[in-house]
């Protein structure tokens, strides 16, 4: 894509999803146990990740390993969430991990960088907020992002990023790691 540059840390993509339907699938997911973050220095909460798609389709394997050539499969949770599947299928590309990321009220995701998850790397991260509040501060490369439920955001998480949930309610995002292709190049050109 000619206009894309790695310094494009984030942007809103032209896809909007139904918040009520996202919330219905989230309610289904809340009957499952969310896992702690697999890098404890990034986050000290206990109920952070729920895999919808993972290596081998395992519910207890939340790790994202970009470009790992792994066997990614949907988990049983994805099977119970028809709208999450519809949202994922909107992205006409291969997907690696798909997870719910929950930041509990009062918790912090410390500033960190991820590895090989920028568009320029061929695997990139999409955030779709489901539940948030006005006291959530998501900072990426020094910029504060205000992501609203149902929106679709590209975030270059190779760059420093962190989140503070200063509110009284949890913040939950549907997070999809996609593999770049011609369809995604066209989508990004529209942003």
PDB file of C-alpha atoms in Angstrom, residues 23-164:
ATOM      1  CA  UNK A  23     -22.676  -7.229  24.079  1.00  0.00           C
ATOM      2  CA  UNK A  24     -24.898 -10.304  23.723  1.00  0.00           C
ATOM      3  CA  UNK A  25     -21.912 -12.440  22.692  1.00  0.00           C
ATOM      4  CA  UNK A  26     -19.848 -10.897  25.508  1.00  0.00           C
ATOM      5  CA  UNK A  27     -22.510 -12.033  27.986  1.00  0.00           C
ATOM      6  CA  UNK A  28     -22.103 -15.583  26.654  1.00  0.00           C
ATOM      7  CA  UNK A  29     -18.336 -15.293  27.091  1.00  0.00           C
ATOM      8  CA  UNK A  30     -18.673 -14.146  30.681  1.00  0.00           C
ATOM      9  CA  UNK A  31     -19.782 -17.684  31.584  1.00  0.00           C
ATOM     10  CA  UNK A  32     -16.182 -18.780  30.813  1.00  0.00           C
ATOM     11  CA  UNK A  33     -13.102 -18.124  32.924  1.00  0.00           C
ATOM     12  CA  UNK A  34     -10.892 -15.341  31.626  1.00  0.00           C
ATOM     13  CA  UNK A  35      -7.151 -15.994  31.968  1.00  0.00           C
ATOM     14  CA  UNK A  36      -4.482 -13.779  33.507  1.00  0.00           C
ATOM     15  CA  UNK A  37      -2.098 -11.985  31.156  1.00  0.00           C
ATOM     16  CA  UNK A  38       0.752 -14.284  30.154  1.00  0.00           C
ATOM     17  CA  UNK A  39       3.291 -11.474  30.751  1.00  0.00           C
ATOM     18  CA  UNK A  40       2.715 -10.592  34.434  1.00  0.00           C
ATOM     19  CA  UNK A  41       4.939  -7.516  34.252  1.00  0.00           C
ATOM     20  CA  UNK A  42       2.485  -5.996  31.743  1.00  0.00           C
ATOM     21  CA  UNK A  43      -0.654  -6.567  33.822  1.00  0.00           C
ATOM     22  CA  UNK A  44      -1.356  -7.830  37.317  1.00  0.00           C
ATOM     23  CA  UNK A  45      -5.072  -8.554  36.927  1.00  0.00           C
ATOM     24  CA  UNK A  46      -6.490 -12.048  36.916  1.00  0.00           C
ATOM     25  CA  UNK A  47      -9.370 -11.874  34.405  1.00  0.00           C
ATOM     26  CA  UNK A  48      -7.737 -10.431  31.293  1.00  0.00           C
ATOM     27  CA  UNK A  49      -7.852 -12.771  28.268  1.00  0.00           C
ATOM     28  CA  UNK A  50     -10.375 -15.143  26.729  1.00  0.00           C
ATOM     29  CA  UNK A  51      -9.234 -16.922  23.542  1.00  0.00           C
ATOM     30  CA  UNK A  52     -11.777 -17.155  20.718  1.00  0.00           C
ATOM     31  CA  UNK A  53      -9.116 -18.362  18.281  1.00  0.00           C
ATOM     32  CA  UNK A  54      -5.779 -19.746  19.419  1.00  0.00           C
ATOM     33  CA  UNK A  55      -3.003 -22.148  18.552  1.00  0.00           C
ATOM     34  CA  UNK A  56      -4.673 -25.550  18.358  1.00  0.00           C
ATOM     35  CA  UNK A  57      -8.013 -24.028  19.393  1.00  0.00           C
ATOM     36  CA  UNK A  58      -7.029 -24.289  23.069  1.00  0.00           C
ATOM     37  CA  UNK A  59      -8.946 -22.261  25.645  1.00  0.00           C
ATOM     38  CA  UNK A  60      -5.957 -22.218  27.981  1.00  0.00           C
ATOM     39  CA  UNK A  61      -3.481 -20.887  25.393  1.00  0.00           C
ATOM     40  CA  UNK A  62      -3.913 -17.095  25.069  1.00  0.00           C
ATOM     41  CA  UNK A  63      -0.449 -16.339  23.660  1.00  0.00           C
ATOM     42  CA  UNK A  64      -0.132 -14.342  20.435  1.00  0.00           C
ATOM     43  CA  UNK A  65       2.890 -15.465  18.406  1.00  0.00           C
ATOM     44  CA  UNK A  66       2.877 -13.431  15.180  1.00  0.00           C
ATOM     45  CA  UNK A  67       4.111 -15.222  12.064  1.00  0.00           C
ATOM     46  CA  UNK A  68       4.546 -18.440  14.044  1.00  0.00           C
ATOM     47  CA  UNK A  69       3.161 -20.648  11.246  1.00  0.00           C
ATOM     48  CA  UNK A  70       1.022 -22.216  13.964  1.00  0.00           C
ATOM     49  CA  UNK A  71      -2.206 -24.135  13.555  1.00  0.00           C
ATOM     50  CA  UNK A  72      -4.749 -21.482  14.566  1.00  0.00           C
ATOM     51  CA  UNK A  73      -8.274 -22.735  15.222  1.00  0.00           C
ATOM     52  CA  UNK A  74     -11.440 -21.338  16.741  1.00  0.00           C
ATOM     53  CA  UNK A  75     -12.094 -22.285  20.357  1.00  0.00           C
ATOM     54  CA  UNK A  76     -15.372 -23.585  21.752  1.00  0.00           C
ATOM     55  CA  UNK A  77     -16.122 -20.015  22.874  1.00  0.00           C
ATOM     56  CA  UNK A  78     -16.153 -18.795  19.263  1.00  0.00           C
ATOM     57  CA  UNK A  79     -18.593 -21.580  18.437  1.00  0.00           C
ATOM     58  CA  UNK A  80     -20.957 -20.129  21.071  1.00  0.00           C
ATOM     59  CA  UNK A  81     -20.691 -16.558  19.717  1.00  0.00           C
ATOM     60  CA  UNK A  82     -22.291 -16.163  16.277  1.00  0.00           C
ATOM     61  CA  UNK A  83     -21.828 -12.402  16.060  1.00  0.00           C
ATOM     62  CA  UNK A  84     -18.147 -12.531  17.008  1.00  0.00           C
ATOM     63  CA  UNK A  85     -17.721 -15.053  14.182  1.00  0.00           C
ATOM     64  CA  UNK A  86     -19.588 -12.738  11.805  1.00  0.00           C
ATOM     65  CA  UNK A  87     -17.348  -9.825  12.844  1.00  0.00           C
ATOM     66  CA  UNK A  88     -14.204 -11.908  12.320  1.00  0.00           C
ATOM     67  CA  UNK A  89     -15.466 -13.081   8.923  1.00  0.00           C
ATOM     68  CA  UNK A  90     -15.889  -9.441   7.867  1.00  0.00           C
ATOM     69  CA  UNK A  91     -12.083  -9.345   7.614  1.00  0.00           C
ATOM     70  CA  UNK A  92     -11.381 -11.109   4.327  1.00  0.00           C
ATOM     71  CA  UNK A  93      -7.966 -12.327   5.375  1.00  0.00           C
ATOM     72  CA  UNK A  94      -6.411 -15.090   7.428  1.00  0.00           C
ATOM     73  CA  UNK A  95      -6.517 -14.581  11.169  1.00  0.00           C
ATOM     74  CA  UNK A  96      -4.118 -15.689  13.871  1.00  0.00           C
ATOM     75  CA  UNK A  97      -5.351 -15.084  17.444  1.00  0.00           C
ATOM     76  CA  UNK A  98      -8.762 -13.658  18.273  1.00  0.00           C
ATOM     77  CA  UNK A  99      -9.267 -12.789  21.924  1.00  0.00           C
ATOM     78  CA  UNK A 100     -11.347 -10.791  24.316  1.00  0.00           C
ATOM     79  CA  UNK A 101      -9.190  -8.452  26.381  1.00  0.00           C
ATOM     80  CA  UNK A 102     -10.778  -7.310  29.628  1.00  0.00           C
ATOM     81  CA  UNK A 103      -9.239  -4.558  31.722  1.00  0.00           C
ATOM     82  CA  UNK A 104     -11.034  -4.556  35.050  1.00  0.00           C
ATOM     83  CA  UNK A 105     -12.086  -1.335  36.735  1.00  0.00           C
ATOM     84  CA  UNK A 106      -9.126   0.272  38.494  1.00  0.00           C
ATOM     85  CA  UNK A 107      -6.523  -1.880  36.707  1.00  0.00           C
ATOM     86  CA  UNK A 108      -3.558  -0.876  34.539  1.00  0.00           C
ATOM     87  CA  UNK A 109      -1.970  -2.425  31.473  1.00  0.00           C
ATOM     88  CA  UNK A 110       1.568  -1.089  31.873  1.00  0.00           C
ATOM     89  CA  UNK A 111       3.257   0.575  28.914  1.00  0.00           C
ATOM     90  CA  UNK A 112       5.004  -2.028  26.766  1.00  0.00           C
ATOM     91  CA  UNK A 113       5.671  -2.970  23.157  1.00  0.00           C
ATOM     92  CA  UNK A 114       4.653  -6.105  21.315  1.00  0.00           C
ATOM     93  CA  UNK A 115       6.753  -7.803  18.675  1.00  0.00           C
ATOM     94  CA  UNK A 116       6.088  -7.955  14.923  1.00  0.00           C
ATOM     95  CA  UNK A 117       2.493  -6.708  15.117  1.00  0.00           C
ATOM     96  CA  UNK A 118       2.569  -3.636  12.893  1.00  0.00           C
ATOM     97  CA  UNK A 119       1.056  -3.539   9.418  1.00  0.00           C
ATOM     98  CA  UNK A 120       4.544  -3.452   7.924  1.00  0.00           C
ATOM     99  CA  UNK A 121       5.225  -6.869   9.529  1.00  0.00           C
ATOM    100  CA  UNK A 122       2.420  -8.621   7.650  1.00  0.00           C
ATOM    101  CA  UNK A 123       0.478  -9.421  10.853  1.00  0.00           C
ATOM    102  CA  UNK A 124      -1.444  -6.593  12.493  1.00  0.00           C
ATOM    103  CA  UNK A 125      -3.810  -5.980  15.393  1.00  0.00           C
ATOM    104  CA  UNK A 126      -7.404  -4.727  15.262  1.00  0.00           C
ATOM    105  CA  UNK A 127      -9.311  -3.498  18.341  1.00  0.00           C
ATOM    106  CA  UNK A 128     -13.112  -3.451  18.445  1.00  0.00           C
ATOM    107  CA  UNK A 129     -14.331  -1.974  21.751  1.00  0.00           C
ATOM    108  CA  UNK A 130     -17.402  -3.654  23.228  1.00  0.00           C
ATOM    109  CA  UNK A 131     -17.610  -2.079  26.691  1.00  0.00           C
ATOM    110  CA  UNK A 132     -15.671   0.963  27.830  1.00  0.00           C
ATOM    111  CA  UNK A 133     -16.075   4.089  29.951  1.00  0.00           C
ATOM    112  CA  UNK A 134     -14.950   7.699  29.783  1.00  0.00           C
ATOM    113  CA  UNK A 135     -12.163   7.051  32.294  1.00  0.00           C
ATOM    114  CA  UNK A 136     -10.305   4.520  30.130  1.00  0.00           C
ATOM    115  CA  UNK A 137      -7.012   5.985  28.914  1.00  0.00           C
ATOM    116  CA  UNK A 138      -5.465   4.012  26.029  1.00  0.00           C
ATOM    117  CA  UNK A 139      -2.164   5.586  25.054  1.00  0.00           C
ATOM    118  CA  UNK A 140      -0.262   4.546  21.927  1.00  0.00           C
ATOM    119  CA  UNK A 141       3.062   6.127  20.999  1.00  0.00           C
ATOM    120  CA  UNK A 142       2.313   9.059  23.308  1.00  0.00           C
ATOM    121  CA  UNK A 143      -1.172   9.707  21.899  1.00  0.00           C
ATOM    122  CA  UNK A 144      -4.416   9.208  23.793  1.00  0.00           C
ATOM    123  CA  UNK A 145      -6.995   7.202  21.814  1.00  0.00           C
ATOM    124  CA  UNK A 146     -10.701   7.456  22.558  1.00  0.00           C
ATOM    125  CA  UNK A 147     -12.124   4.216  21.161  1.00  0.00           C
ATOM    126  CA  UNK A 148     -15.899   3.873  21.263  1.00  0.00           C
ATOM    127  CA  UNK A 149     -17.993   0.672  21.302  1.00  0.00           C
ATOM    128  CA  UNK A 150     -18.506  -0.834  17.861  1.00  0.00           C
ATOM    129  CA  UNK A 151     -15.656   1.086  16.219  1.00  0.00           C
ATOM    130  CA  UNK A 152     -12.763  -0.662  14.470  1.00  0.00           C
ATOM    131  CA  UNK A 153      -9.220   0.523  15.172  1.00  0.00           C
ATOM    132  CA  UNK A 154      -5.843  -0.460  13.781  1.00  0.00           C
ATOM    133  CA  UNK A 155      -3.144  -0.118  16.428  1.00  0.00           C
ATOM    134  CA  UNK A 156       0.566  -0.531  15.710  1.00  0.00           C
ATOM    135  CA  UNK A 157       1.448  -2.274  18.949  1.00  0.00           C
ATOM    136  CA  UNK A 158       5.127  -2.449  18.008  1.00  0.00           C
ATOM    137  CA  UNK A 159       5.056   1.064  19.477  1.00  0.00           C
ATOM    138  CA  UNK A 160       4.802   1.781  23.223  1.00  0.00           C
ATOM    139  CA  UNK A 161       1.241   1.437  24.462  1.00  0.00           C
ATOM    140  CA  UNK A 162      -0.607   1.058  27.740  1.00  0.00           C
ATOM    141  CA  UNK A 163      -4.080   1.386  29.230  1.00  0.00           C
ATOM    142  CA  UNK A 164      -5.430   2.722  32.522  1.00  0.00           C
TER     143      UNK A 164
END
